[in-house]
Amino acid sequence: MPTAKNVVSELALIYSGLPPAGGGEKEGEFIMTKILQNIFLFAIISQPILSFSLDYKEDSYLSDKMTQKYKDIIMQTRTGKEFYKRFMDKRGDKFPKIYLRNSDFQGLGWYEIGEDAIYFNTKYLMKFFDIKGYADSKIITVMNNNKKALSEFVYYTDTLYLHELIHCLQDTIYGKNRYMKEGGLFLEFEYEAFFISDMYFHEKMMKNKVLFKKILSNEYSDIYTDYDIAGYLMISMDPVEYKKNIEKRYKKEIYGYITLTEEKESRKNRLEEKKLLSYATGDKDDYKKDEIDYRKLSRQKEDYDSFLKNFFDAYWPKFSIEALEFIQDTAMDAKNYPLALDTIPYLEKKDSDLDKDKIERLKTKSALIILSAIAFIKDNQKKMPREILAQHLKFLEKACSRTGRSFPEELNDLRKNVYLKIIKKYLKLAASQKDEQEKEYYLQDVAFFSDSLEKNYSIISSTTLTSPTPGVGRSKVLFRVY
């Protein structure tokens, strides 16, 4: 159930990267927002007088249209075709209904367990079209009667829809045992949902490289794509690390998540307790019911563990290397050096299964990226705000350190001076933050800069810090291009 926090200007705050600078709207984002707004407002002005009242009859019409449009778009990819085949093998043509409804308590969208329905939150639909104060009934009418507005919305929410459709299929296959008593999902089911939706988003961007470059150049942003890109950019060569990143994504969205393994152990312990009680009271019905439930969960865990292993084994190796190279190449094209640098350690992993020629080619490309980044920093150090310069230096240092390269000597003095100054600013910003994620971002970077100063210049920070949570996530930030 994705949340709407992850806008491009806030990616740094959520995923440990650069905080938004300046506070103003970016030119490309502003233009695109106005285009979307005009599409929606024109749709309202040009509405015909409908012969039926604004009631829920329109829900069904809109649901059918959206279901078909999503299917048409998603099935243009291999991932989409394979998923729809799995879905239709289990459910035939029975797709969940789609509803547009406003909620202050939900995220961008969600699959409603008991209703077999996917909901899109109109609270964020209005943000997407840059409109305010429209009732759900009016939004439904506009979306039902204006092809352009509907097409724009469907195109940019397809990954979200697919994610929720995966949960719909899981519900069909596994039923109530898929859910915790509190109504949340077991973490393992999110591994599948995020992995498939990330694979789909990758294929979609491969087909629209112009859009992907605009996203990485910070020239395009919308509330749905921002969520998709934030997850996609957390891909690594290591499936274990990728699953940990999914855990972080899911942890942000639901408090008190639990894994199938933890739930199985918990139910086993409860079962042992009830077994003892049943002997004492003579009431064995409750114990037998829980025993059946426990066995069902155990079978479910075994089946799903097997499915996940086979699924990751089949798709992960090719997908991860292809996605990382695509991100790296596009980042370089967009002059997003921090992002390009951040892919280097993952593509050069020592335990990689790639052949030697491939590894050597990647190392050569990495060396060229590092040289380009050095030249870029030297040429633009006076143009860049200090925060952005600090981030470029940080990612360069990380890329060099993690691949056994030396940090460029000609940037040593610059690194020291920038880190010393940025630490003071980040400490003040951290102290003023009420949002824990934002505070954690600043403190994590302060820790990195302080460690670097101590290691490389024997400068020890005298500031007492609240230790940030380790491994908040890979820093994948969209930087300004200079």
CSV table of N, CA and C in Angstrom, one decimal, residues 197-307:
chain,number,residue,atom,x,y,z
A,197,SER,N,6.8,-5.5,-9.8
A,197,SER,CA,6.5,-4.2,-10.2
A,197,SER,C,7.8,-3.4,-10.6
A,198,ASP,N,8.9,-3.7,-9.9
A,198,ASP,CA,10.2,-3.1,-10.3
A,198,ASP,C,10.7,-3.6,-11.7
A,199,MET,N,10.5,-4.9,-11.9
A,199,MET,CA,10.8,-5.4,-13.2
A,199,MET,C,10.0,-4.8,-14.3
A,200,TYR,N,8.7,-4.6,-14.0
A,200,TYR,CA,7.8,-4.0,-15.0
A,200,TYR,C,8.2,-2.5,-15.3
A,201,PHE,N,8.5,-1.8,-14.2
A,201,PHE,CA,8.9,-0.4,-14.3
A,201,PHE,C,10.2,-0.3,-15.1
A,202,HIS,N,11.1,-1.2,-14.9
A,202,HIS,CA,12.3,-1.2,-15.7
A,202,HIS,C,12.1,-1.4,-17.2
A,203,GLU,N,11.2,-2.3,-17.5
A,203,GLU,CA,10.9,-2.5,-19.0
A,203,GLU,C,10.1,-1.3,-19.5
A,204,LYS,N,9.3,-0.7,-18.7
A,204,LYS,CA,8.6,0.5,-19.2
A,204,LYS,C,9.6,1.6,-19.5
A,205,MET,N,10.5,1.8,-18.6
A,205,MET,CA,11.5,2.9,-18.8
A,205,MET,C,12.4,2.6,-20.0
A,206,MET,N,12.7,1.3,-20.2
A,206,MET,CA,13.5,0.9,-21.4
A,206,MET,C,12.8,1.3,-22.7
A,207,LYS,N,11.5,1.2,-22.6
A,207,LYS,CA,10.7,1.6,-23.8
A,207,LYS,C,10.5,3.1,-23.9
A,208,ASN,N,10.8,3.8,-22.8
A,208,ASN,CA,10.6,5.3,-22.9
A,208,ASN,C,11.9,5.9,-22.2
A,209,LYS,N,13.0,5.8,-22.9
A,209,LYS,CA,14.3,6.3,-22.4
A,209,LYS,C,14.3,7.8,-22.2
A,210,VAL,N,13.5,8.5,-23.1
A,210,VAL,CA,13.5,10.0,-23.0
A,210,VAL,C,12.9,10.4,-21.6
A,211,LEU,N,11.8,9.7,-21.2
A,211,LEU,CA,11.2,10.0,-19.9
A,211,LEU,C,12.1,9.7,-18.8
A,212,PHE,N,12.8,8.5,-18.9
A,212,PHE,CA,13.7,8.1,-17.8
A,212,PHE,C,14.9,9.2,-17.7
A,213,LYS,N,15.4,9.7,-18.8
A,213,LYS,CA,16.4,10.7,-18.7
A,213,LYS,C,15.9,11.9,-18.0
A,214,LYS,N,14.7,12.3,-18.4
A,214,LYS,CA,14.1,13.5,-17.8
A,214,LYS,C,13.9,13.3,-16.3
A,215,ILE,N,13.5,12.1,-15.9
A,215,ILE,CA,13.4,11.8,-14.4
A,215,ILE,C,14.7,12.0,-13.7
A,216,LEU,N,15.8,11.4,-14.3
A,216,LEU,CA,17.1,11.4,-13.6
A,216,LEU,C,17.7,12.8,-13.7
A,217,SER,N,17.3,13.6,-14.7
A,217,SER,CA,17.7,15.0,-14.8
A,217,SER,C,16.9,16.0,-14.0
A,218,ASN,N,15.9,15.5,-13.3
A,218,ASN,CA,15.0,16.3,-12.5
A,218,ASN,C,14.2,17.2,-13.4
A,219,GLU,N,13.9,16.8,-14.6
A,219,GLU,CA,13.1,17.6,-15.5
A,219,GLU,C,11.7,17.2,-15.5
A,220,TYR,N,11.4,16.0,-15.0
A,220,TYR,CA,10.0,15.5,-14.9
A,220,TYR,C,9.8,14.9,-13.5
A,221,SER,N,8.6,15.1,-13.0
A,221,SER,CA,8.3,14.5,-11.7
A,221,SER,C,6.8,14.5,-11.6
A,222,ASP,N,6.3,13.4,-11.0
A,222,ASP,CA,4.9,13.4,-10.6
A,222,ASP,C,4.8,12.4,-9.4
A,223,ILE,N,3.8,12.5,-8.6
A,223,ILE,CA,3.7,11.8,-7.4
A,223,ILE,C,3.7,10.3,-7.5
A,224,TYR,N,3.3,9.7,-8.6
A,224,TYR,CA,3.3,8.3,-8.8
A,224,TYR,C,4.6,7.8,-9.3
A,225,THR,N,5.2,8.5,-10.3
A,225,THR,CA,6.5,8.1,-10.8
A,225,THR,C,7.6,8.2,-9.8
A,226,ASP,N,7.4,9.2,-8.9
A,226,ASP,CA,8.4,9.4,-7.8
A,226,ASP,C,8.5,8.2,-6.9
A,227,TYR,N,7.3,7.6,-6.6
A,227,TYR,CA,7.3,6.4,-5.8
A,227,TYR,C,8.0,5.3,-6.5
A,228,ASP,N,7.6,5.1,-7.8
A,228,ASP,CA,8.2,4.0,-8.6
A,228,ASP,C,9.7,4.1,-8.7
A,229,ILE,N,10.2,5.3,-9.0
A,229,ILE,CA,11.6,5.5,-9.2
A,229,ILE,C,12.4,5.3,-7.9
A,230,ALA,N,11.8,5.7,-6.8
A,230,ALA,CA,12.5,5.6,-5.5
A,230,ALA,C,12.8,4.1,-5.2
A,231,GLY,N,11.9,3.2,-5.5
A,231,GLY,CA,12.1,1.8,-5.3
A,231,GLY,C,13.0,1.2,-6.3
A,232,TYR,N,12.8,1.6,-7.6
A,232,TYR,CA,13.6,1.0,-8.7
A,232,TYR,C,15.1,1.3,-8.5
A,233,LEU,N,15.4,2.5,-8.0
A,233,LEU,CA,16.8,2.9,-7.8
A,233,LEU,C,17.5,2.2,-6.6
A,234,MET,N,16.8,1.4,-5.9
A,234,MET,CA,17.4,0.7,-4.8
A,234,MET,C,17.8,-0.7,-5.2
A,235,ILE,N,17.8,-1.0,-6.5
A,235,ILE,CA,18.3,-2.3,-7.0
A,235,ILE,C,19.8,-2.5,-6.8
A,236,SER,N,20.2,-3.7,-6.5
A,236,SER,CA,21.6,-4.0,-6.4
A,236,SER,C,21.9,-5.3,-7.0
A,237,MET,N,23.1,-5.7,-7.1
A,237,MET,CA,23.4,-7.0,-7.7
A,237,MET,C,23.1,-8.2,-6.7
A,238,ASP,N,22.9,-7.8,-5.4
A,238,ASP,CA,22.7,-8.8,-4.4
A,238,ASP,C,21.2,-9.0,-4.0
A,239,PRO,N,20.6,-10.1,-4.3
A,239,PRO,CA,19.2,-10.3,-4.0
A,239,PRO,C,18.9,-10.2,-2.5
A,240,VAL,N,19.8,-10.6,-1.7
A,240,VAL,CA,19.6,-10.4,-0.2
A,240,VAL,C,19.5,-9.0,0.2
A,241,GLU,N,20.4,-8.2,-0.4
A,241,GLU,CA,20.3,-6.7,-0.1
A,241,GLU,C,19.1,-6.1,-0.7
A,242,TYR,N,18.7,-6.6,-1.9
A,242,TYR,CA,17.5,-6.1,-2.5
A,242,TYR,C,16.2,-6.3,-1.6
A,243,LYS,N,16.2,-7.5,-1.0
A,243,LYS,CA,15.1,-7.9,-0.1
A,243,LYS,C,15.1,-7.0,1.1
A,244,LYS,N,16.3,-6.7,1.6
A,244,LYS,CA,16.4,-5.8,2.8
A,244,LYS,C,15.9,-4.4,2.4
A,245,ASN,N,16.2,-4.0,1.2
A,245,ASN,CA,15.6,-2.7,0.7
A,245,ASN,C,14.1,-2.7,0.6
A,246,ILE,N,13.6,-3.8,0.2
A,246,ILE,CA,12.1,-4.0,0.2
A,246,ILE,C,11.6,-3.9,1.6
A,247,GLU,N,12.3,-4.5,2.5
A,247,GLU,CA,11.8,-4.5,3.9
A,247,GLU,C,11.8,-3.0,4.4
A,248,LYS,N,12.8,-2.2,4.0
A,248,LYS,CA,12.8,-0.8,4.4
A,248,LYS,C,11.6,-0.1,3.8
A,249,ARG,N,11.3,-0.4,2.5
A,249,ARG,CA,10.2,0.3,1.8
A,249,ARG,C,8.9,0.0,2.5
A,250,TYR,N,8.8,-1.3,2.8
A,250,TYR,CA,7.5,-1.8,3.4
A,250,TYR,C,7.4,-1.3,4.9
A,251,LYS,N,8.5,-1.2,5.6
A,251,LYS,CA,8.5,-0.8,7.0
A,251,LYS,C,8.0,0.7,7.1
A,252,LYS,N,8.3,1.5,6.0
A,252,LYS,CA,7.9,2.9,6.0
A,252,LYS,C,6.4,2.9,5.9
A,253,GLU,N,5.8,1.9,5.3
A,253,GLU,CA,4.4,2.0,4.9
A,253,GLU,C,3.4,1.3,5.9
A,254,ILE,N,3.9,0.4,6.7
A,254,ILE,CA,3.1,-0.3,7.7
A,254,ILE,C,3.8,-0.5,9.0
A,255,TYR,N,3.2,-0.1,10.1
A,255,TYR,CA,3.9,-0.2,11.4
A,255,TYR,C,3.6,-1.7,11.9
A,256,GLY,N,4.6,-2.3,12.4
A,256,GLY,CA,4.4,-3.6,13.0
A,256,GLY,C,4.3,-4.7,12.0
A,257,TYR,N,5.0,-4.6,10.9
A,257,TYR,CA,5.0,-5.7,9.9
A,257,TYR,C,5.6,-7.0,10.5
A,258,ILE,N,5.3,-8.1,9.9
A,258,ILE,CA,5.8,-9.4,10.4
A,258,ILE,C,6.1,-10.3,9.3
A,259,THR,N,7.1,-11.2,9.5
A,259,THR,CA,7.4,-12.2,8.4
A,259,THR,C,6.7,-13.5,8.6
A,260,LEU,N,6.6,-14.3,7.6
A,260,LEU,CA,6.0,-15.6,7.7
A,260,LEU,C,6.7,-16.5,8.7
A,261,THR,N,8.0,-16.4,8.7
A,261,THR,CA,8.8,-17.1,9.7
A,261,THR,C,8.5,-16.8,11.1
A,262,GLU,N,8.4,-15.5,11.4
A,262,GLU,CA,8.1,-15.0,12.7
A,262,GLU,C,6.7,-15.5,13.1
A,263,GLU,N,5.7,-15.4,12.2
A,263,GLU,CA,4.3,-15.7,12.5
A,263,GLU,C,4.2,-17.2,12.7
A,264,LYS,N,5.0,-18.0,11.9
A,264,LYS,CA,5.0,-19.5,12.1
A,264,LYS,C,5.5,-19.9,13.5
A,265,GLU,N,6.6,-19.2,13.9
A,265,GLU,CA,7.1,-19.5,15.2
A,265,GLU,C,6.2,-19.1,16.3
A,266,SER,N,5.5,-17.9,16.1
A,266,SER,CA,4.6,-17.4,17.1
A,266,SER,C,3.4,-18.3,17.3
A,267,ARG,N,2.9,-18.8,16.1
A,267,ARG,CA,1.7,-19.7,16.2
A,267,ARG,C,2.1,-21.1,16.8
A,268,LYS,N,3.3,-21.5,16.5
A,268,LYS,CA,3.8,-22.7,17.1
A,268,LYS,C,3.8,-22.6,18.6
A,269,ASN,N,4.3,-21.5,19.2
A,269,ASN,CA,4.4,-21.3,20.6
A,269,ASN,C,3.0,-21.2,21.2
A,270,ARG,N,2.1,-20.5,20.5
A,270,ARG,CA,0.7,-20.4,21.0
A,270,ARG,C,0.0,-21.8,21.0
A,271,LEU,N,0.4,-22.6,20.0
A,271,LEU,CA,-0.2,-23.9,19.9
A,271,LEU,C,0.2,-24.8,21.0
A,272,GLU,N,1.5,-24.7,21.4
A,272,GLU,CA,2.0,-25.5,22.5
A,272,GLU,C,1.3,-25.1,23.8
A,273,GLU,N,1.1,-23.8,24.0
A,273,GLU,CA,0.4,-23.3,25.2
A,273,GLU,C,-1.1,-23.9,25.3
A,274,LYS,N,-1.7,-23.8,24.1
A,274,LYS,CA,-3.1,-24.3,24.1
A,274,LYS,C,-3.2,-25.8,24.2
A,275,LYS,N,-2.2,-26.5,23.8
A,275,LYS,CA,-2.2,-28.0,24.0
A,275,LYS,C,-2.1,-28.3,25.4
A,276,LEU,N,-1.3,-27.6,26.2
A,276,LEU,CA,-1.2,-27.8,27.7
A,276,LEU,C,-2.6,-27.5,28.3
A,277,LEU,N,-3.2,-26.4,27.9
A,277,LEU,CA,-4.4,-25.9,28.5
A,277,LEU,C,-5.5,-26.9,28.2
A,278,SER,N,-5.5,-27.5,27.0
A,278,SER,CA,-6.6,-28.4,26.6
A,278,SER,C,-6.5,-29.7,27.4
A,279,TYR,N,-5.4,-30.1,27.9
A,279,TYR,CA,-5.3,-31.3,28.8
A,279,TYR,C,-5.9,-30.9,30.1
A,280,ALA,N,-5.6,-29.7,30.5
A,280,ALA,CA,-6.1,-29.3,31.9
A,280,ALA,C,-7.6,-29.1,31.9
A,281,THR,N,-8.2,-28.5,30.8
A,281,THR,CA,-9.6,-28.2,30.8
A,281,THR,C,-10.5,-29.2,30.1
A,282,GLY,N,-9.9,-30.1,29.3
A,282,GLY,CA,-10.6,-31.1,28.6
A,282,GLY,C,-11.2,-30.5,27.3
A,283,ASP,N,-11.0,-29.2,27.0
A,283,ASP,CA,-11.6,-28.6,25.8
A,283,ASP,C,-10.5,-28.6,24.7
A,284,LYS,N,-10.7,-29.5,23.8
A,284,LYS,CA,-9.7,-29.7,22.7
A,284,LYS,C,-10.1,-29.1,21.4
A,285,ASP,N,-11.3,-28.6,21.3
A,285,ASP,CA,-11.8,-28.0,20.0
A,285,ASP,C,-11.0,-26.8,19.6
A,286,ASP,N,-10.7,-25.9,20.5
A,286,ASP,CA,-10.0,-24.7,20.2
A,286,ASP,C,-8.5,-25.0,19.8
A,287,TYR,N,-8.0,-26.0,20.5
A,287,TYR,CA,-6.6,-26.5,20.2
A,287,TYR,C,-6.6,-27.0,18.8
A,288,LYS,N,-7.5,-27.9,18.4
A,288,LYS,CA,-7.6,-28.5,17.1
A,288,LYS,C,-7.7,-27.5,16.0
A,289,LYS,N,-8.5,-26.5,16.2
A,289,LYS,CA,-8.7,-25.4,15.2
A,289,LYS,C,-7.4,-24.7,15.0
A,290,ASP,N,-6.7,-24.3,16.1
A,290,ASP,CA,-5.4,-23.7,15.9
A,290,ASP,C,-4.3,-24.6,15.3
A,291,GLU,N,-4.4,-25.9,15.6
A,291,GLU,CA,-3.5,-26.8,15.0
A,291,GLU,C,-3.7,-26.9,13.4
A,292,ILE,N,-4.9,-26.9,13.0
A,292,ILE,CA,-5.2,-26.9,11.5
A,292,ILE,C,-4.6,-25.6,10.9
A,293,ASP,N,-4.9,-24.5,11.6
A,293,ASP,CA,-4.4,-23.2,11.1
A,293,ASP,C,-2.9,-23.1,11.0
A,294,TYR,N,-2.2,-23.7,12.0
A,294,TYR,CA,-0.7,-23.7,12.1
A,294,TYR,C,-0.2,-24.6,10.9
A,295,ARG,N,-0.8,-25.7,10.7
A,295,ARG,CA,-0.4,-26.6,9.6
A,295,ARG,C,-0.5,-25.9,8.2
A,296,LYS,N,-1.7,-25.2,8.1
A,296,LYS,CA,-1.9,-24.5,6.9
A,296,LYS,C,-0.8,-23.4,6.6
A,297,LEU,N,-0.5,-22.7,7.7
A,297,LEU,CA,0.5,-21.6,7.6
A,297,LEU,C,1.9,-22.3,7.3
A,298,SER,N,2.2,-23.4,7.9
A,298,SER,CA,3.5,-24.1,7.6
A,298,SER,C,3.6,-24.5,6.1
A,299,ARG,N,2.5,-25.1,5.6
A,299,ARG,CA,2.5,-25.4,4.2
A,299,ARG,C,2.6,-24.2,3.3
A,300,GLN,N,1.9,-23.2,3.7
A,300,GLN,CA,1.9,-21.9,2.9
A,300,GLN,C,3.4,-21.4,2.9
A,301,LYS,N,4.0,-21.4,4.0
A,301,LYS,CA,5.4,-20.9,4.1
A,301,LYS,C,6.3,-21.7,3.2
A,302,GLU,N,6.2,-23.0,3.3
A,302,GLU,CA,7.1,-23.9,2.5
A,302,GLU,C,6.8,-23.6,1.0
A,303,ASP,N,5.5,-23.6,0.6
A,303,ASP,CA,5.2,-23.4,-0.8
A,303,ASP,C,5.7,-22.0,-1.3
A,304,TYR,N,5.5,-21.0,-0.5
A,304,TYR,CA,5.9,-19.7,-0.9
A,304,TYR,C,7.4,-19.4,-0.9
A,305,ASP,N,8.1,-20.0,0.0
A,305,ASP,CA,9.5,-20.0,0.0
A,305,ASP,C,10.1,-20.6,-1.2
A,306,SER,N,9.5,-21.7,-1.6
A,306,SER,CA,9.9,-22.4,-2.8
A,306,SER,C,9.7,-21.6,-4.1
A,307,PHE,N,8.5,-21.0,-4.1
A,307,PHE,CA,8.1,-20.1,-5.2
A,307,PHE,C,9.0,-18.9,-5.4
